mmCIF file with all atom_site columns, C-alpha atoms in Angstrom:
data_model
loop_
_atom_site.group_PDB
_atom_site.id
_atom_site.type_symbol
_atom_site.label_atom_id
_atom_site.label_alt_id
_atom_site.label_comp_id
_atom_site.label_asym_id
_atom_site.label_entity_id
_atom_site.label_seq_id
_atom_site.pdbx_PDB_ins_code
_atom_site.Cartn_x
_atom_site.Cartn_y
_atom_site.Cartn_z
_atom_site.occupancy
_atom_site.B_iso_or_equiv
_atom_site.pdbx_formal_charge
_atom_site.auth_seq_id
_atom_site.auth_comp_id
_atom_site.auth_asym_id
_atom_site.auth_atom_id
_atom_site.pdbx_PDB_model_num
ATOM 1   C CA . MET A 1 1   ? -29.769 -31.591 9.365   1.00 0.00 ? 5   MET A CA 1
ATOM 2   C CA . PHE A 1 2   ? -29.796 -34.737 7.302   1.00 0.00 ? 6   PHE A CA 1
ATOM 3   C CA . ILE A 1 3   ? -33.208 -36.394 7.270   1.00 0.00 ? 7   ILE A CA 1
ATOM 4   C CA . ARG A 1 4   ? -33.900 -39.536 5.243   1.00 0.00 ? 8   ARG A CA 1
ATOM 5   C CA . ASN A 1 5   ? -37.215 -41.406 5.255   1.00 0.00 ? 9   ASN A CA 1
ATOM 6   C CA . GLY A 1 6   ? -38.465 -39.216 8.084   1.00 0.00 ? 10  GLY A CA 1
ATOM 7   C CA . ARG A 1 7   ? -35.511 -39.967 10.363  1.00 0.00 ? 11  ARG A CA 1
ATOM 8   C CA . LEU A 1 8   ? -32.838 -37.571 11.507  1.00 0.00 ? 12  LEU A CA 1
ATOM 9   C CA . LEU A 1 9   ? -29.557 -39.150 10.407  1.00 0.00 ? 13  LEU A CA 1
ATOM 10  C CA . GLY A 1 10  ? -27.243 -36.409 11.554  1.00 0.00 ? 14  GLY A CA 1
ATOM 11  C CA . THR A 1 11  ? -26.261 -32.798 11.574  1.00 0.00 ? 15  THR A CA 1
ATOM 12  C CA . ASP A 1 12  ? -23.265 -30.881 10.364  1.00 0.00 ? 16  ASP A CA 1
ATOM 13  C CA . PHE A 1 13  ? -22.195 -27.405 11.384  1.00 0.00 ? 17  PHE A CA 1
ATOM 14  C CA . PHE A 1 14  ? -19.860 -24.987 9.658   1.00 0.00 ? 18  PHE A CA 1
ATOM 15  C CA . PHE A 1 15  ? -18.466 -21.960 11.428  1.00 0.00 ? 19  PHE A CA 1
ATOM 16  C CA . TYR A 1 16  ? -17.435 -18.980 9.325   1.00 0.00 ? 20  TYR A CA 1
ATOM 17  C CA . GLU A 1 17  ? -15.415 -16.322 11.128  1.00 0.00 ? 21  GLU A CA 1
ATOM 18  C CA . GLU A 1 18  ? -16.267 -13.446 8.788   1.00 0.00 ? 22  GLU A CA 1
ATOM 19  C CA . CYS A 1 19  ? -19.881 -14.302 7.939   1.00 0.00 ? 23  CYS A CA 1
ATOM 20  C CA . GLU A 1 20  ? -21.163 -10.836 8.897   1.00 0.00 ? 24  GLU A CA 1
ATOM 21  C CA . GLN A 1 21  ? -19.359 -9.476  5.830   1.00 0.00 ? 25  GLN A CA 1
ATOM 22  C CA . VAL A 1 22  ? -20.976 -11.975 3.437   1.00 0.00 ? 26  VAL A CA 1
ATOM 23  C CA . THR A 1 23  ? -24.542 -11.834 2.124   1.00 0.00 ? 27  THR A CA 1
ATOM 24  C CA . ASP A 1 24  ? -26.970 -14.538 3.246   1.00 0.00 ? 28  ASP A CA 1
ATOM 25  C CA . ASP A 1 25  ? -27.246 -15.661 -0.372  1.00 0.00 ? 29  ASP A CA 1
ATOM 26  C CA . ASN A 1 26  ? -23.468 -15.980 -0.757  1.00 0.00 ? 30  ASN A CA 1
ATOM 27  C CA . LEU A 1 27  ? -23.072 -17.796 2.559   1.00 0.00 ? 31  LEU A CA 1
ATOM 28  C CA . LEU A 1 28  ? -25.857 -20.233 1.698   1.00 0.00 ? 32  LEU A CA 1
ATOM 29  C CA . GLY A 1 29  ? -24.203 -20.879 -1.665  1.00 0.00 ? 33  GLY A CA 1
ATOM 30  C CA . GLN A 1 30  ? -20.904 -21.687 0.067   1.00 0.00 ? 34  GLN A CA 1
ATOM 31  C CA . VAL A 1 31  ? -22.592 -24.083 2.495   1.00 0.00 ? 35  VAL A CA 1
ATOM 32  C CA . LEU A 1 32  ? -24.580 -25.849 -0.239  1.00 0.00 ? 36  LEU A CA 1
ATOM 33  C CA . ASN A 1 33  ? -21.443 -26.165 -2.340  1.00 0.00 ? 37  ASN A CA 1
ATOM 34  C CA . ARG A 1 34  ? -19.520 -27.631 0.585   1.00 0.00 ? 38  ARG A CA 1
ATOM 35  C CA . ILE A 1 35  ? -22.237 -30.190 1.340   1.00 0.00 ? 39  ILE A CA 1
ATOM 36  C CA . TYR A 1 36  ? -23.415 -31.270 -2.101  1.00 0.00 ? 40  TYR A CA 1
ATOM 37  C CA . MET A 1 37  ? -20.639 -30.612 -4.615  1.00 0.00 ? 41  MET A CA 1
ATOM 38  C CA . ASN A 1 38  ? -18.213 -33.271 -3.471  1.00 0.00 ? 42  ASN A CA 1
ATOM 39  C CA . ASP A 1 39  ? -17.909 -36.814 -4.761  1.00 0.00 ? 43  ASP A CA 1
ATOM 40  C CA . LYS A 1 40  ? -19.171 -38.389 -1.519  1.00 0.00 ? 44  LYS A CA 1
ATOM 41  C CA . ALA A 1 41  ? -22.342 -36.305 -1.259  1.00 0.00 ? 45  ALA A CA 1
ATOM 42  C CA . VAL A 1 42  ? -25.573 -38.226 -0.769  1.00 0.00 ? 46  VAL A CA 1
ATOM 43  C CA . MET A 1 43  ? -28.142 -36.343 -2.802  1.00 0.00 ? 47  MET A CA 1
ATOM 44  C CA . PRO A 1 44  ? -31.566 -35.920 -1.157  1.00 0.00 ? 48  PRO A CA 1
ATOM 45  C CA . ARG A 1 45  ? -34.844 -35.589 -3.037  1.00 0.00 ? 49  ARG A CA 1
ATOM 46  C CA . GLU A 1 46  ? -35.480 -32.238 -1.340  1.00 0.00 ? 50  GLU A CA 1
ATOM 47  C CA . ILE A 1 47  ? -33.367 -29.480 0.146   1.00 0.00 ? 51  ILE A CA 1
ATOM 48  C CA . LEU A 1 48  ? -35.213 -27.108 2.457   1.00 0.00 ? 52  LEU A CA 1
ATOM 49  C CA . LEU A 1 49  ? -33.926 -23.543 2.720   1.00 0.00 ? 53  LEU A CA 1
ATOM 50  C CA . PRO A 1 50  ? -34.713 -20.816 5.272   1.00 0.00 ? 54  PRO A CA 1
ATOM 51  C CA . PHE A 1 51  ? -35.162 -18.108 2.612   1.00 0.00 ? 55  PHE A CA 1
ATOM 52  C CA . GLU A 1 52  ? -35.494 -17.650 -1.136  1.00 0.00 ? 56  GLU A CA 1
ATOM 53  C CA . TYR A 1 53  ? -32.177 -18.395 -2.805  1.00 0.00 ? 57  TYR A CA 1
ATOM 54  C CA . SER A 1 54  ? -31.387 -16.305 -5.886  1.00 0.00 ? 58  SER A CA 1
ATOM 55  C CA . ASP A 1 55  ? -29.602 -19.166 -7.690  1.00 0.00 ? 59  ASP A CA 1
ATOM 56  C CA . GLN A 1 56  ? -32.251 -21.740 -6.793  1.00 0.00 ? 60  GLN A CA 1
ATOM 57  C CA . GLN A 1 57  ? -33.065 -22.774 -10.361 1.00 0.00 ? 61  GLN A CA 1
ATOM 58  C CA . GLU A 1 58  ? -29.395 -23.088 -11.308 1.00 0.00 ? 62  GLU A CA 1
ATOM 59  C CA . LEU A 1 59  ? -28.739 -25.067 -8.116  1.00 0.00 ? 63  LEU A CA 1
ATOM 60  C CA . GLU A 1 60  ? -31.581 -27.488 -8.908  1.00 0.00 ? 64  GLU A CA 1
ATOM 61  C CA . GLU A 1 61  ? -30.218 -28.034 -12.418 1.00 0.00 ? 65  GLU A CA 1
ATOM 62  C CA . VAL A 1 62  ? -26.723 -28.800 -11.128 1.00 0.00 ? 66  VAL A CA 1
ATOM 63  C CA . LEU A 1 63  ? -28.025 -31.116 -8.406  1.00 0.00 ? 67  LEU A CA 1
ATOM 64  C CA . ASN A 1 64  ? -30.363 -32.910 -10.828 1.00 0.00 ? 68  ASN A CA 1
ATOM 65  C CA . LYS A 1 65  ? -27.479 -33.514 -13.203 1.00 0.00 ? 69  LYS A CA 1
ATOM 66  C CA . LYS A 1 66  ? -25.164 -34.658 -10.420 1.00 0.00 ? 70  LYS A CA 1
ATOM 67  C CA . SER A 1 67  ? -27.692 -37.028 -8.842  1.00 0.00 ? 71  SER A CA 1
ATOM 68  C CA . GLU A 1 68  ? -29.289 -38.137 -12.123 1.00 0.00 ? 72  GLU A CA 1
ATOM 69  C CA . ARG A 1 69  ? -32.743 -37.636 -10.589 1.00 0.00 ? 73  ARG A CA 1
ATOM 70  C CA . LYS A 1 70  ? -34.999 -34.771 -9.574  1.00 0.00 ? 74  LYS A CA 1
ATOM 71  C CA . VAL A 1 71  ? -33.834 -32.751 -6.581  1.00 0.00 ? 75  VAL A CA 1
ATOM 72  C CA . SER A 1 72  ? -36.190 -30.013 -5.390  1.00 0.00 ? 76  SER A CA 1
ATOM 73  C CA . VAL A 1 73  ? -34.898 -26.938 -3.586  1.00 0.00 ? 77  VAL A CA 1
ATOM 74  C CA . LEU A 1 74  ? -37.733 -25.488 -1.510  1.00 0.00 ? 78  LEU A CA 1
ATOM 75  C CA . ARG A 1 75  ? -38.411 -22.688 0.934   1.00 0.00 ? 79  ARG A CA 1
ATOM 76  C CA . PRO A 1 76  ? -41.380 -23.936 2.956   1.00 0.00 ? 80  PRO A CA 1
ATOM 77  C CA . HIS A 1 77  ? -43.834 -21.380 4.352   1.00 0.00 ? 81  HIS A CA 1
ATOM 78  C CA . ARG A 1 78  ? -45.905 -23.637 6.638   1.00 0.00 ? 82  ARG A CA 1
ATOM 79  C CA . GLY A 1 79  ? -46.366 -27.160 7.883   1.00 0.00 ? 83  GLY A CA 1
ATOM 80  C CA . ARG A 1 80  ? -43.925 -29.898 8.807   1.00 0.00 ? 84  ARG A CA 1
ATOM 81  C CA . LYS A 1 81  ? -41.204 -28.751 6.396   1.00 0.00 ? 85  LYS A CA 1
ATOM 82  C CA . LYS A 1 82  ? -41.293 -25.224 7.839   1.00 0.00 ? 86  LYS A CA 1
ATOM 83  C CA . GLU A 1 83  ? -40.950 -26.785 11.315  1.00 0.00 ? 87  GLU A CA 1
ATOM 84  C CA . LEU A 1 84  ? -37.868 -28.720 10.148  1.00 0.00 ? 88  LEU A CA 1
ATOM 85  C CA . VAL A 1 85  ? -36.267 -25.514 8.862   1.00 0.00 ? 89  VAL A CA 1
ATOM 86  C CA . GLN A 1 86  ? -37.038 -23.812 12.192  1.00 0.00 ? 90  GLN A CA 1
ATOM 87  C CA . MET A 1 87  ? -35.550 -26.775 14.089  1.00 0.00 ? 91  MET A CA 1
ATOM 88  C CA . ALA A 1 88  ? -32.387 -26.549 11.976  1.00 0.00 ? 92  ALA A CA 1
ATOM 89  C CA . PHE A 1 89  ? -32.206 -22.803 12.680  1.00 0.00 ? 93  PHE A CA 1
ATOM 90  C CA . ASN A 1 90  ? -32.611 -23.374 16.441  1.00 0.00 ? 94  ASN A CA 1
ATOM 91  C CA . ASN A 1 91  ? -29.924 -26.087 16.378  1.00 0.00 ? 95  ASN A CA 1
ATOM 92  C CA . ALA A 1 92  ? -27.576 -23.758 14.500  1.00 0.00 ? 96  ALA A CA 1
ATOM 93  C CA . LYS A 1 93  ? -28.120 -20.972 17.061  1.00 0.00 ? 97  LYS A CA 1
ATOM 94  C CA . MET A 1 94  ? -27.444 -23.386 19.913  1.00 0.00 ? 98  MET A CA 1
ATOM 95  C CA . ASN A 1 95  ? -24.278 -24.713 18.259  1.00 0.00 ? 99  ASN A CA 1
ATOM 96  C CA . LEU A 1 96  ? -23.044 -21.194 17.568  1.00 0.00 ? 100 LEU A CA 1
ATOM 97  C CA . SER A 1 97  ? -23.534 -20.313 21.253  1.00 0.00 ? 101 SER A CA 1
ATOM 98  C CA . GLU A 1 98  ? -21.622 -23.434 22.282  1.00 0.00 ? 102 GLU A CA 1
ATOM 99  C CA . GLN A 1 99  ? -18.826 -22.668 19.802  1.00 0.00 ? 103 GLN A CA 1
ATOM 100 C CA . ARG A 1 100 ? -18.520 -19.113 21.117  1.00 0.00 ? 104 ARG A CA 1
ATOM 101 C CA . ALA A 1 101 ? -18.392 -20.412 24.698  1.00 0.00 ? 105 ALA A CA 1
ATOM 102 C CA . ARG A 1 102 ? -15.621 -22.869 23.752  1.00 0.00 ? 106 ARG A CA 1
ATOM 103 C CA . THR A 1 103 ? -13.716 -20.066 22.034  1.00 0.00 ? 107 THR A CA 1
ATOM 104 C CA . LEU A 1 104 ? -13.976 -17.904 25.162  1.00 0.00 ? 108 LEU A CA 1
ATOM 105 C CA . GLN A 1 105 ? -12.771 -20.835 27.285  1.00 0.00 ? 109 GLN A CA 1
ATOM 106 C CA . ASP A 1 106 ? -9.829  -21.367 24.921  1.00 0.00 ? 110 ASP A CA 1
ATOM 107 C CA . GLU A 1 107 ? -8.950  -17.668 25.135  1.00 0.00 ? 111 GLU A CA 1
ATOM 108 C CA . GLU A 1 108 ? -9.067  -17.807 28.943  1.00 0.00 ? 112 GLU A CA 1
ATOM 109 C CA . VAL A 1 109 ? -6.776  -20.859 29.038  1.00 0.00 ? 113 VAL A CA 1
ATOM 110 C CA . LEU A 1 110 ? -4.360  -19.120 26.660  1.00 0.00 ? 114 LEU A CA 1
ATOM 111 C CA . ARG A 1 111 ? -4.361  -15.996 28.857  1.00 0.00 ? 115 ARG A CA 1
ATOM 112 C CA . ARG A 1 112 ? -3.508  -18.147 31.872  1.00 0.00 ? 116 ARG A CA 1
ATOM 113 C CA . VAL A 1 113 ? -0.640  -19.805 29.973  1.00 0.00 ? 117 VAL A CA 1
ATOM 114 C CA . GLN A 1 114 ? 0.547   -16.369 28.843  1.00 0.00 ? 118 GLN A CA 1
ATOM 115 C CA . ASN A 1 115 ? 0.523   -15.072 32.429  1.00 0.00 ? 119 ASN A CA 1
ATOM 116 C CA . ALA A 1 116 ? 2.107   -18.179 33.960  1.00 0.00 ? 120 ALA A CA 1
ATOM 117 C CA . LEU A 1 117 ? 4.958   -18.173 31.435  1.00 0.00 ? 121 LEU A CA 1
ATOM 118 C CA . HIS A 1 118 ? 5.272   -14.357 31.312  1.00 0.00 ? 122 HIS A CA 1
ATOM 119 C CA . LEU A 1 119 ? 4.742   -14.276 27.530  1.00 0.00 ? 123 LEU A CA 1
ATOM 120 C CA . LYS A 1 120 ? 4.265   -10.995 25.653  1.00 0.00 ? 124 LYS A CA 1
ATOM 121 C CA . HIS A 1 121 ? 1.556   -12.469 23.383  1.00 0.00 ? 125 HIS A CA 1
ATOM 122 C CA . LEU A 1 122 ? -1.007  -15.228 23.538  1.00 0.00 ? 126 LEU A CA 1
ATOM 123 C CA . PRO A 1 123 ? 0.605   -18.489 22.425  1.00 0.00 ? 127 PRO A CA 1
ATOM 124 C CA . MET A 1 124 ? -0.250  -19.570 18.883  1.00 0.00 ? 128 MET A CA 1
ATOM 125 C CA . ASN A 1 125 ? 1.274   -23.048 19.219  1.00 0.00 ? 129 ASN A CA 1
ATOM 126 C CA . VAL A 1 126 ? 1.696   -25.301 22.234  1.00 0.00 ? 130 VAL A CA 1
ATOM 127 C CA . GLU A 1 127 ? 3.754   -28.475 22.204  1.00 0.00 ? 131 GLU A CA 1
ATOM 128 C CA . ALA A 1 128 ? 3.887   -30.924 25.098  1.00 0.00 ? 132 ALA A CA 1
ATOM 129 C CA . PHE A 1 129 ? 6.404   -33.742 25.445  1.00 0.00 ? 133 PHE A CA 1
ATOM 130 C CA . ASP A 1 130 ? 6.254   -36.902 27.511  1.00 0.00 ? 134 ASP A CA 1
ATOM 131 C CA . ILE A 1 131 ? 9.098   -39.352 28.013  1.00 0.00 ? 135 ILE A CA 1
ATOM 132 C CA . SER A 1 132 ? 8.199   -42.688 29.588  1.00 0.00 ? 136 SER A CA 1
ATOM 133 C CA . HIS A 1 133 ? 10.205  -45.787 30.415  1.00 0.00 ? 137 HIS A CA 1
ATOM 134 C CA . LEU A 1 134 ? 10.041  -49.025 32.375  1.00 0.00 ? 138 LEU A CA 1
ATOM 135 C CA . SER A 1 135 ? 12.764  -48.971 35.038  1.00 0.00 ? 139 SER A CA 1
ATOM 136 C CA . GLY A 1 136 ? 15.105  -47.154 32.679  1.00 0.00 ? 140 GLY A CA 1
ATOM 137 C CA . ASN A 1 137 ? 14.386  -49.475 29.738  1.00 0.00 ? 141 ASN A CA 1
ATOM 138 C CA . GLN A 1 138 ? 12.058  -49.313 26.747  1.00 0.00 ? 142 GLN A CA 1
ATOM 139 C CA . THR A 1 139 ? 12.025  -45.533 26.587  1.00 0.00 ? 143 THR A CA 1
ATOM 140 C CA . VAL A 1 140 ? 9.145   -44.010 24.658  1.00 0.00 ? 144 VAL A CA 1
ATOM 141 C CA . ALA A 1 141 ? 8.757   -40.348 23.733  1.00 0.00 ? 145 ALA A CA 1
ATOM 142 C CA . SER A 1 142 ? 5.634   -38.564 22.550  1.00 0.00 ? 146 SER A CA 1
ATOM 143 C CA . MET A 1 143 ? 4.703   -35.046 21.569  1.00 0.00 ? 147 MET A CA 1
ATOM 144 C CA . VAL A 1 144 ? 1.288   -33.427 21.389  1.00 0.00 ? 148 VAL A CA 1
ATOM 145 C CA . SER A 1 145 ? 0.984   -30.263 19.338  1.00 0.00 ? 149 SER A CA 1
ATOM 146 C CA . TRP A 1 146 ? -1.817  -27.714 19.515  1.00 0.00 ? 150 TRP A CA 1
ATOM 147 C CA . LYS A 1 147 ? -2.138  -24.925 16.985  1.00 0.00 ? 151 LYS A CA 1
ATOM 148 C CA . ARG A 1 148 ? -4.542  -22.037 17.517  1.00 0.00 ? 152 ARG A CA 1
ATOM 149 C CA . ASN A 1 149 ? -7.510  -21.947 15.103  1.00 0.00 ? 153 ASN A CA 1
ATOM 150 C CA . HIS A 1 150 ? -6.478  -25.255 13.590  1.00 0.00 ? 154 HIS A CA 1
ATOM 151 C CA . ALA A 1 151 ? -8.634  -28.333 13.215  1.00 0.00 ? 155 ALA A CA 1
ATOM 152 C CA . SER A 1 152 ? -7.610  -31.366 15.186  1.00 0.00 ? 156 SER A CA 1
ATOM 153 C CA . GLY A 1 153 ? -6.996  -34.694 13.566  1.00 0.00 ? 157 GLY A CA 1
ATOM 154 C CA . ARG A 1 154 ? -8.785  -37.922 14.261  1.00 0.00 ? 158 ARG A CA 1
ATOM 155 C CA . THR A 1 155 ? -8.494  -41.242 12.602  1.00 0.00 ? 159 THR A CA 1
ATOM 156 C CA . THR A 1 156 ? -10.221 -44.593 12.795  1.00 0.00 ? 160 THR A CA 1
ATOM 157 C CA . GLU A 1 157 ? -7.243  -46.519 11.471  1.00 0.00 ? 161 GLU A CA 1
ATOM 158 C CA . ASN A 1 158 ? -6.712  -49.706 13.455  1.00 0.00 ? 162 ASN A CA 1
ATOM 159 C CA . THR A 1 159 ? -2.920  -49.872 13.588  1.00 0.00 ? 163 THR A CA 1
ATOM 160 C CA . GLU A 1 160 ? -0.519  -47.345 15.047  1.00 0.00 ? 164 GLU A CA 1
ATOM 161 C CA . SER A 1 161 ? 1.444   -46.932 11.828  1.00 0.00 ? 165 SER A CA 1
ATOM 162 C CA . ARG A 1 162 ? -1.710  -46.345 9.757   1.00 0.00 ? 166 ARG A CA 1
ATOM 163 C CA . ALA A 1 163 ? -3.095  -43.939 12.359  1.00 0.00 ? 167 ALA A CA 1
ATOM 164 C CA . LEU A 1 164 ? 0.174   -42.003 12.436  1.00 0.00 ? 168 LEU A CA 1
ATOM 165 C CA . ARG A 1 165 ? 0.288   -41.867 8.624   1.00 0.00 ? 169 ARG A CA 1
ATOM 166 C CA . ALA A 1 166 ? -3.334  -40.644 8.488   1.00 0.00 ? 170 ALA A CA 1
ATOM 167 C CA . LEU A 1 167 ? -2.648  -37.854 10.976  1.00 0.00 ? 171 LEU A CA 1
ATOM 168 C CA . MET A 1 168 ? 0.613   -36.814 9.312   1.00 0.00 ? 172 MET A CA 1
ATOM 169 C CA . ILE A 1 169 ? -1.079  -36.141 5.968   1.00 0.00 ? 173 ILE A CA 1
ATOM 170 C CA . LEU A 1 170 ? -3.694  -33.789 7.458   1.00 0.00 ? 174 LEU A CA 1
ATOM 171 C CA . PRO A 1 171 ? -3.597  -30.328 5.860   1.00 0.00 ? 175 PRO A CA 1
ATOM 172 C CA . ARG A 1 172 ? -1.583  -27.935 8.005   1.00 0.00 ? 176 ARG A CA 1
#
């Protein structure tokens, strides 16, 4: 959760497939690195953690240097800050449940496609084509591609050519 001046500005969720095989400390390090070690990161004055982090002092030093001001990394034990950590934990549990439900729905849809098309395996890629025209003129073709376990692309570009360019350079 991103809270600034007492207001919730947003949330971000990361789903790791193999997180059971990673220590809590290692996983937390990966998440903190992903959030705060990029050039666009907005550095808060405080980062609240759900447990003691073994590299806490080193993390504070790196964040202080990066932000050019004091950043405190805390594990609150009571009070409002502890409530915020608990709220973040509850939100994460809820989002994980929703993600698992979506994954099960995706699997069910793929099983139906597999059965309908008599495929040996679940499809990994699905491509759909649409050809449109106006009374036989001005033919337009489009293709939508879905790839299993692959992030979808979105863009806010305001022209078709810019939007297409933005989507084409997505990592595949």
